[in-house]
């Protein structure tokens, strides 16, 4: 993880002075856990959680909010803040701060999508197939969210069919072990 953190810090800025890094993959693939570990290796780099920008009715229509509330301020070197969706209350209820740090992580399904890629310094993909990721997510969330997962699986499949992120990922991470896969950028044997 340390070699990846060093490598990410050395990348050219991609969004104003910020190196914006996407952590993408199927729901349940380990994105949030990996992003947390990577943020710690980056001395507390801010993490934007796309689950905070998505809603029940707009699971993938968060790009406008991301651009307006996060990317536009960062692009001019200002700190950003975004409204956080409360999945229980079904409305935006709080705000999260995003300092214009040297590296900012954006994690969530679709983080490496076409509309965001021009601002990204790197796309990291969590390598875990959709079936295994869904099973993990359902186990984590319990039976009360089974109906949500059924609908989500269709929306996610449609999203990745129309706008795949994996082909653009220079770094791939095993979704089970959290290790950077050999032969991808950031893996110790391929780092400068």
Short mmCIF file of C-alpha atoms in Angstrom, two decimals:
data_model
loop_
_atom_site.label_atom_id
_atom_site.label_comp_id
_atom_site.label_asym_id
_atom_site.label_seq_id
_atom_site.Cartn_x
_atom_site.Cartn_y
_atom_site.Cartn_z
CA UNK A 1 0.00 0.00 0.00
CA UNK A 2 2.90 2.33 0.75
CA UNK A 3 4.34 2.04 -2.76
CA UNK A 4 0.93 2.83 -4.28
CA UNK A 5 0.56 5.88 -2.02
CA UNK A 6 4.02 7.13 -3.06
CA UNK A 7 3.17 6.58 -6.70
CA UNK A 8 -0.17 8.40 -6.47
CA UNK A 9 1.46 11.41 -4.79
CA UNK A 10 3.97 11.56 -7.67
CA UNK A 11 1.30 11.69 -10.40
CA UNK A 12 0.63 15.01 -12.10
CA UNK A 13 -2.39 16.87 -10.71
CA UNK A 14 -5.59 16.07 -12.61
CA UNK A 15 -8.21 18.36 -11.06
CA UNK A 16 -6.62 21.72 -10.35
CA UNK A 17 -3.86 21.02 -7.80
CA UNK A 18 -5.46 17.69 -6.79
CA UNK A 19 -4.66 14.17 -7.94
CA UNK A 20 -8.18 12.72 -8.11
CA UNK A 21 -8.17 8.92 -7.80
CA UNK A 22 -11.23 6.70 -8.43
CA UNK A 23 -11.77 3.43 -6.55
CA UNK A 24 -14.37 1.58 -8.61
CA UNK A 25 -15.86 -1.90 -8.78
CA UNK A 26 -19.07 -3.81 -8.18
CA UNK A 27 -21.14 -3.09 -5.07
CA UNK A 28 -19.75 -5.32 -2.32
CA UNK A 29 -16.28 -5.63 -3.90
CA UNK A 30 -14.41 -3.90 -1.06
CA UNK A 31 -14.13 -0.35 -2.41
CA UNK A 32 -14.88 1.44 0.85
CA UNK A 33 -12.50 -0.72 2.88
CA UNK A 34 -9.69 -0.36 0.35
CA UNK A 35 -10.26 3.40 -0.01
CA UNK A 36 -10.05 3.74 3.77
CA UNK A 37 -6.75 1.85 3.88
CA UNK A 38 -5.38 3.87 0.97
CA UNK A 39 -6.50 7.15 2.55
CA UNK A 40 -4.62 6.20 5.72
CA UNK A 41 -1.49 5.39 3.68
CA UNK A 42 -1.90 8.84 2.12
CA UNK A 43 -1.82 10.47 5.57
CA UNK A 44 -5.58 10.94 5.82
CA UNK A 45 -6.46 11.82 2.23
CA UNK A 46 -10.12 12.86 1.87
CA UNK A 47 -12.53 10.24 0.52
CA UNK A 48 -15.70 11.16 -1.37
CA UNK A 49 -18.22 8.31 -1.02
CA UNK A 50 -20.51 8.18 -4.05
CA UNK A 51 -23.19 6.48 -1.92
CA UNK A 52 -23.48 9.92 -0.30
CA UNK A 53 -24.31 11.55 -3.66
CA UNK A 54 -26.58 8.84 -5.07
CA UNK A 55 -30.24 8.52 -4.11
CA UNK A 56 -32.93 5.86 -4.13
CA UNK A 57 -34.35 7.27 -7.34
CA UNK A 58 -31.02 8.26 -8.92
CA UNK A 59 -28.46 5.53 -8.23
CA UNK A 60 -26.17 6.66 -11.08
CA UNK A 61 -27.32 10.21 -11.78
CA UNK A 62 -24.93 11.76 -9.24
CA UNK A 63 -22.43 13.21 -11.72
CA UNK A 64 -23.98 16.69 -11.70
CA UNK A 65 -23.74 16.85 -7.90
CA UNK A 66 -20.16 15.52 -7.97
CA UNK A 67 -19.07 18.07 -10.58
CA UNK A 68 -20.83 21.05 -9.01
CA UNK A 69 -20.15 20.39 -5.34
CA UNK A 70 -16.75 18.66 -5.44
CA UNK A 71 -14.85 18.77 -8.73
CA UNK A 72 -15.45 22.40 -9.70
CA UNK A 73 -14.19 23.80 -6.37
CA UNK A 74 -11.18 21.42 -6.34
CA UNK A 75 -10.35 22.35 -9.95
CA UNK A 76 -9.73 25.95 -8.87
CA UNK A 77 -7.84 24.95 -5.72
CA UNK A 78 -10.68 25.54 -3.26
CA UNK A 79 -11.91 23.19 -0.56
CA UNK A 80 -15.20 21.54 -1.44
CA UNK A 81 -18.25 20.35 0.46
CA UNK A 82 -21.10 18.17 -0.68
CA UNK A 83 -24.55 17.36 0.59
CA UNK A 84 -24.82 13.82 1.98
CA UNK A 85 -27.88 11.71 1.19
CA UNK A 86 -29.46 9.96 4.17
CA UNK A 87 -30.69 6.58 2.94
CA UNK A 88 -33.05 6.19 5.91
CA UNK A 89 -34.61 9.66 5.75
CA UNK A 90 -34.55 9.56 1.91
CA UNK A 91 -33.22 13.11 1.60
CA UNK A 92 -29.99 15.08 1.69
CA UNK A 93 -29.47 15.78 5.37
CA UNK A 94 -25.83 16.65 6.19
CA UNK A 95 -22.69 17.99 4.55
CA UNK A 96 -19.20 16.48 4.13
CA UNK A 97 -16.05 18.57 3.70
CA UNK A 98 -13.44 17.76 1.05
CA UNK A 99 -10.19 19.68 1.51
CA UNK A 100 -8.17 20.41 -1.64
CA UNK A 101 -5.54 17.87 -0.57
CA UNK A 102 -2.72 16.60 -2.81
CA UNK A 103 -4.70 13.35 -3.35
CA UNK A 104 -8.49 13.00 -3.07
CA UNK A 105 -10.16 9.59 -3.43
CA UNK A 106 -13.60 9.09 -4.99
CA UNK A 107 -14.98 5.66 -4.17
CA UNK A 108 -18.11 3.98 -5.37
CA UNK A 109 -19.70 2.10 -8.22
CA UNK A 110 -19.05 4.15 -11.35
CA UNK A 111 -16.28 6.33 -9.86
CA UNK A 112 -14.22 5.75 -13.00
CA UNK A 113 -17.06 6.50 -15.39
CA UNK A 114 -16.67 8.37 -18.68
CA UNK A 115 -17.99 11.67 -17.29
CA UNK A 116 -15.43 11.73 -14.46
CA UNK A 117 -12.34 10.23 -16.19
CA UNK A 118 -11.05 13.54 -17.66
CA UNK A 119 -10.47 14.76 -14.07
CA UNK A 120 -8.91 11.51 -12.81
CA UNK A 121 -5.23 10.86 -12.25
CA UNK A 122 -5.86 7.12 -11.83
CA UNK A 123 -8.66 4.55 -11.86
CA UNK A 124 -8.33 1.68 -9.39
CA UNK A 125 -10.61 -1.31 -9.95
CA UNK A 126 -11.61 -3.79 -7.24
CA UNK A 127 -11.36 -7.17 -8.92
CA UNK A 128 -14.32 -9.25 -7.71
CA UNK A 129 -16.99 -10.57 -10.05
CA UNK A 130 -20.53 -9.21 -9.78
CA UNK A 131 -22.02 -12.43 -8.35
CA UNK A 132 -19.45 -12.75 -5.55
CA UNK A 133 -19.64 -9.02 -4.79
CA UNK A 134 -23.44 -9.13 -4.61
CA UNK A 135 -23.33 -12.16 -2.30
CA UNK A 136 -20.90 -10.30 -0.02
CA UNK A 137 -23.07 -7.18 -0.07
CA UNK A 138 -26.24 -9.12 0.72
CA UNK A 139 -24.51 -10.85 3.64
CA UNK A 140 -23.29 -7.50 4.92
CA UNK A 141 -26.64 -5.73 4.57
CA UNK A 142 -28.95 -8.52 5.71
CA UNK A 143 -32.29 -9.81 4.41
CA UNK A 144 -34.11 -6.49 4.96
CA UNK A 145 -32.27 -5.07 1.92
CA UNK A 146 -32.75 -8.09 -0.38
CA UNK A 147 -35.29 -6.20 -2.51
CA UNK A 148 -32.91 -3.26 -2.83
CA UNK A 149 -30.11 -5.59 -3.97
CA UNK A 150 -32.30 -7.18 -6.65
CA UNK A 151 -33.04 -3.79 -8.18
CA UNK A 152 -29.49 -2.59 -7.68
CA UNK A 153 -28.00 -5.58 -9.53
CA UNK A 154 -29.96 -4.68 -12.68
CA UNK A 155 -29.04 -0.98 -12.47
CA UNK A 156 -25.35 -1.78 -11.91
CA UNK A 157 -25.23 -4.26 -14.80
CA UNK A 158 -26.84 -1.70 -17.13
CA UNK A 159 -24.43 0.99 -15.97
CA UNK A 160 -21.28 -1.07 -16.56
CA UNK A 161 -22.60 -2.36 -19.90
CA UNK A 162 -23.01 1.22 -21.13
CA UNK A 163 -20.03 2.81 -19.35
CA UNK A 164 -17.41 0.30 -18.19
CA UNK A 165 -14.64 1.49 -15.86
CA UNK A 166 -12.50 -1.65 -15.59
CA UNK A 167 -10.75 -1.22 -18.98
CA UNK A 168 -9.44 2.17 -17.80
CA UNK A 169 -8.01 0.91 -14.51
CA UNK A 170 -4.21 0.99 -14.41
CA UNK A 171 -4.34 -0.57 -10.95
CA UNK A 172 -6.42 -3.61 -10.07
CA UNK A 173 -6.92 -4.86 -6.53
CA UNK A 174 -8.03 -8.31 -5.42
CA UNK A 175 -11.44 -7.73 -3.83
CA UNK A 176 -10.93 -10.60 -1.38
CA UNK A 177 -7.38 -9.96 -0.13
CA UNK A 178 -7.10 -6.22 -0.83
CA UNK A 179 -3.73 -6.79 -2.50
CA UNK A 180 -2.70 -5.01 -5.66
CA UNK A 181 -2.68 -7.55 -8.46
CA UNK A 182 0.67 -8.41 -10.04
CA UNK A 183 1.42 -6.68 -13.28
CA UNK A 184 -0.76 -3.66 -12.55
CA UNK A 185 0.51 -0.18 -11.73
CA UNK A 186 1.21 0.28 -8.05
CA UNK A 187 2.18 -3.34 -7.45
CA UNK A 188 5.60 -3.31 -5.74
CA UNK A 189 7.40 -5.08 -8.60
CA UNK A 190 6.12 -2.55 -11.16
CA UNK A 191 6.64 0.63 -9.11
CA UNK A 192 9.62 2.85 -9.90
#
